[in-house]
Short mmCIF file of C-alpha atoms in Angstrom, two decimals:
data_model
loop_
_atom_site.label_atom_id
_atom_site.label_comp_id
_atom_site.label_asym_id
_atom_site.label_seq_id
_atom_site.Cartn_x
_atom_site.Cartn_y
_atom_site.Cartn_z
CA MET C 153 14.45 -14.50 7.10
CA LYS C 154 17.31 -12.31 8.23
CA TRP C 155 17.97 -11.43 4.58
CA VAL C 156 14.47 -9.90 4.28
CA GLU C 157 15.16 -7.71 7.26
CA LYS C 158 18.63 -6.74 6.02
CA GLU C 159 17.58 -5.96 2.43
CA GLY C 160 14.34 -4.26 3.47
CA LYS C 161 16.06 -1.95 5.96
CA ALA C 162 18.76 -1.07 3.39
CA LEU C 163 16.09 -0.24 0.82
CA GLU C 164 14.09 1.76 3.33
CA SER C 165 17.07 3.97 4.15
CA GLN C 166 17.42 4.85 0.46
CA LEU C 167 13.83 6.05 0.11
CA GLU C 168 13.06 9.73 0.32
CA THR C 169 9.78 11.50 0.87
CA LEU C 170 7.91 11.50 -2.41
CA LYS C 171 7.77 14.97 -3.95
CA GLU C 172 5.95 14.94 -7.26
CA GLU C 173 2.76 15.98 -8.92
CA ILE C 174 0.10 13.27 -8.88
CA ASN C 175 -2.94 14.08 -10.99
CA ILE C 176 -4.94 11.02 -9.92
CA LEU C 177 -4.11 8.89 -6.90
CA GLU C 178 -5.97 5.64 -6.25
CA MET C 179 -6.07 4.30 -2.69
CA ASP C 180 -7.18 0.94 -1.35
CA GLU C 181 -6.41 -1.59 1.36
CA LEU C 182 -5.99 -5.35 1.37
CA TYR C 183 -6.51 -7.64 4.30
CA THR C 184 -4.11 -10.25 5.61
CA TYR C 185 -3.20 -11.57 9.04
CA ILE C 186 -0.28 -12.04 11.40
CA LYS C 187 0.19 -15.59 12.79
CA LYS C 188 -3.55 -16.43 12.88
CA LYS C 189 -6.60 -15.37 10.93
CA SER C 190 -8.18 -13.67 13.92
CA ASN C 191 -5.23 -11.21 14.03
CA GLN C 192 -6.11 -9.18 10.92
CA ILE C 193 -3.93 -6.44 9.52
CA ARG C 194 -4.21 -4.28 6.42
CA VAL C 195 -1.79 -3.15 3.76
CA TRP C 196 -2.93 0.32 2.65
CA THR C 197 -1.71 1.15 -0.86
CA ALA C 198 -1.65 4.29 -2.99
CA VAL C 199 -1.04 4.14 -6.76
CA ASN C 200 -0.16 7.01 -9.09
CA ARG C 201 -2.48 6.44 -12.04
CA ASP C 202 -0.44 8.56 -14.47
CA LYS C 203 2.91 6.89 -13.80
CA LEU C 204 1.41 3.43 -13.23
CA LYS C 205 3.45 2.97 -10.06
CA PHE C 206 2.90 2.50 -6.37
CA ALA C 207 3.18 5.92 -4.73
CA SER C 208 3.34 4.61 -1.16
CA PHE C 209 1.96 2.10 1.33
CA VAL C 210 1.57 1.49 5.06
CA VAL C 211 0.85 -1.62 7.10
CA GLY C 212 -1.47 -1.39 10.08
CA SER C 213 -5.01 -1.61 11.37
CA ALA C 214 -8.23 -0.43 9.73
CA SER C 215 -8.10 2.85 11.65
CA LYS C 216 -8.26 6.44 10.46
CA GLU C 217 -4.83 7.00 12.01
CA ILE C 218 -3.19 4.47 9.68
CA CYS C 219 -4.98 5.97 6.69
CA GLN C 220 -3.74 9.39 7.78
CA SER C 221 -0.17 8.09 8.02
CA LEU C 222 -0.39 7.00 4.36
CA LEU C 223 -1.60 10.46 3.37
CA ASP C 224 1.17 12.01 5.49
CA LYS C 225 3.74 10.13 3.42
CA LEU C 226 2.31 11.87 0.36
CA LYS C 227 1.91 15.36 1.85
CA GLU C 228 4.75 16.79 -0.26
CA CYS C 229 2.97 15.70 -3.45
CA ASN C 230 0.63 17.93 -5.34
CA ILE C 231 -2.40 15.61 -5.59
CA GLY C 232 -5.32 16.59 -7.81
CA ILE C 233 -7.83 13.80 -7.29
CA ILE C 234 -7.97 10.82 -4.90
CA CYS C 235 -10.13 7.85 -5.89
CA THR C 236 -11.25 5.39 -3.20
CA ASP C 237 -13.80 2.67 -2.62
CA GLY C 238 -15.66 4.44 0.15
CA ASN C 239 -13.95 3.10 3.27
CA TYR C 240 -14.97 5.34 6.20
CA ALA C 241 -11.33 6.19 6.98
CA TYR C 242 -10.78 7.93 3.64
CA GLU C 243 -13.59 10.42 4.13
CA ALA C 244 -12.26 11.32 7.56
CA CYS C 245 -8.66 11.80 6.40
CA ILE C 246 -8.68 13.24 2.87
CA PRO C 247 -8.47 17.03 3.05
CA GLU C 248 -11.31 19.05 1.52
CA SER C 249 -8.78 20.79 -0.74
CA ILE C 250 -8.36 17.55 -2.70
CA LYS C 251 -11.19 16.24 -4.86
CA HIS C 252 -12.33 12.86 -3.51
CA VAL C 253 -14.04 10.45 -5.92
CA ILE C 254 -15.78 7.52 -4.23
CA LYS C 255 -16.43 4.88 -6.91
CA LYS C 256 -15.33 1.29 -7.08
CA SER C 257 -14.95 1.72 -10.85
CA GLU C 258 -12.28 4.39 -10.27
CA THR C 259 -10.05 2.07 -8.23
CA CYS C 260 -9.41 -0.59 -10.89
CA LEU C 261 -5.67 0.14 -11.12
CA VAL C 262 -4.97 -0.03 -7.38
CA GLU C 263 -7.10 -3.18 -7.12
CA SER C 264 -5.03 -4.82 -9.87
CA TYR C 265 -1.80 -3.71 -8.17
CA ASN C 266 -3.04 -5.24 -4.91
CA SER C 267 -3.55 -8.41 -6.92
CA VAL C 268 0.12 -8.18 -7.99
CA LEU C 269 1.07 -7.97 -4.30
CA ARG C 270 -1.03 -11.04 -3.47
CA TYR C 271 0.48 -12.93 -6.40
CA GLY C 272 4.06 -11.90 -5.61
CA LEU C 273 4.04 -12.53 -1.86
CA ALA C 274 2.83 -15.90 -0.59
CA ARG C 275 2.22 -14.32 2.82
CA LEU C 276 -0.60 -12.29 1.23
CA HIS C 277 -2.39 -15.21 -0.45
CA ARG C 278 -5.84 -15.75 0.92
CA ARG C 279 -5.64 -19.51 1.37
CA THR C 280 -2.12 -20.61 2.06
CA LYS C 281 0.15 -22.17 4.63
CA CYS C 282 2.44 -19.15 4.34
CA TYR C 283 1.78 -16.28 6.70
CA SER C 284 3.56 -13.38 8.34
CA LYS C 285 4.84 -13.78 11.85
CA SER C 286 5.27 -10.04 12.39
CA ALA C 287 3.92 -6.82 10.92
CA GLU C 288 7.49 -5.59 10.44
CA MET C 289 8.43 -8.56 8.24
CA LEU C 290 5.23 -8.05 6.25
CA ARG C 291 6.06 -4.35 5.81
CA LEU C 292 9.63 -5.06 4.66
CA SER C 293 8.48 -7.78 2.24
CA VAL C 294 5.88 -5.47 0.69
CA LEU C 295 8.48 -2.70 0.48
CA MET C 296 10.87 -4.92 -1.47
CA LEU C 297 8.17 -6.15 -3.86
CA ILE C 298 6.85 -2.64 -4.51
CA ASN C 299 10.39 -1.39 -5.17
CA LYS C 300 10.98 -4.23 -7.64
CA PHE C 301 7.62 -3.62 -9.34
CA ASN C 302 8.16 0.15 -9.64
CA ASN C 303 11.68 -0.31 -11.06
CA GLU C 304 10.38 -2.75 -13.69
CA GLN C 305 7.73 -0.22 -14.77
CA ARG C 306 10.34 2.29 -15.97
#
């Protein structure tokens, strides 16, 4: 698994803060675990609906602080609307200056992209013998898959 760490860190150093206009951003989170099912962790994802690409992601707990760190990664973007499923953390973190739409029907794209993550990474499958042994390895694996997915969408 050293190659995951090596490639993920190299890719991470190439990434810059996203600075673009995003008319509609969809946000969601998917659950997985580290080592055992009682040690749950979430992958928070944000998808640019216009460009059909992942805008950003973070790995962490279900807390407002982790949600805020995802929004902080996108602070340089000019976001018009954010669509979410109503998780309590979104309401606490999304600034009032951005229109917040809370409807499950408005998060179809991010839900399908989360499905792509689950399909592409065995460690995210719901019923599998594969699992992550550390949050860092999960983060780097998701980073590499999202980079591959976004580059194929061009």
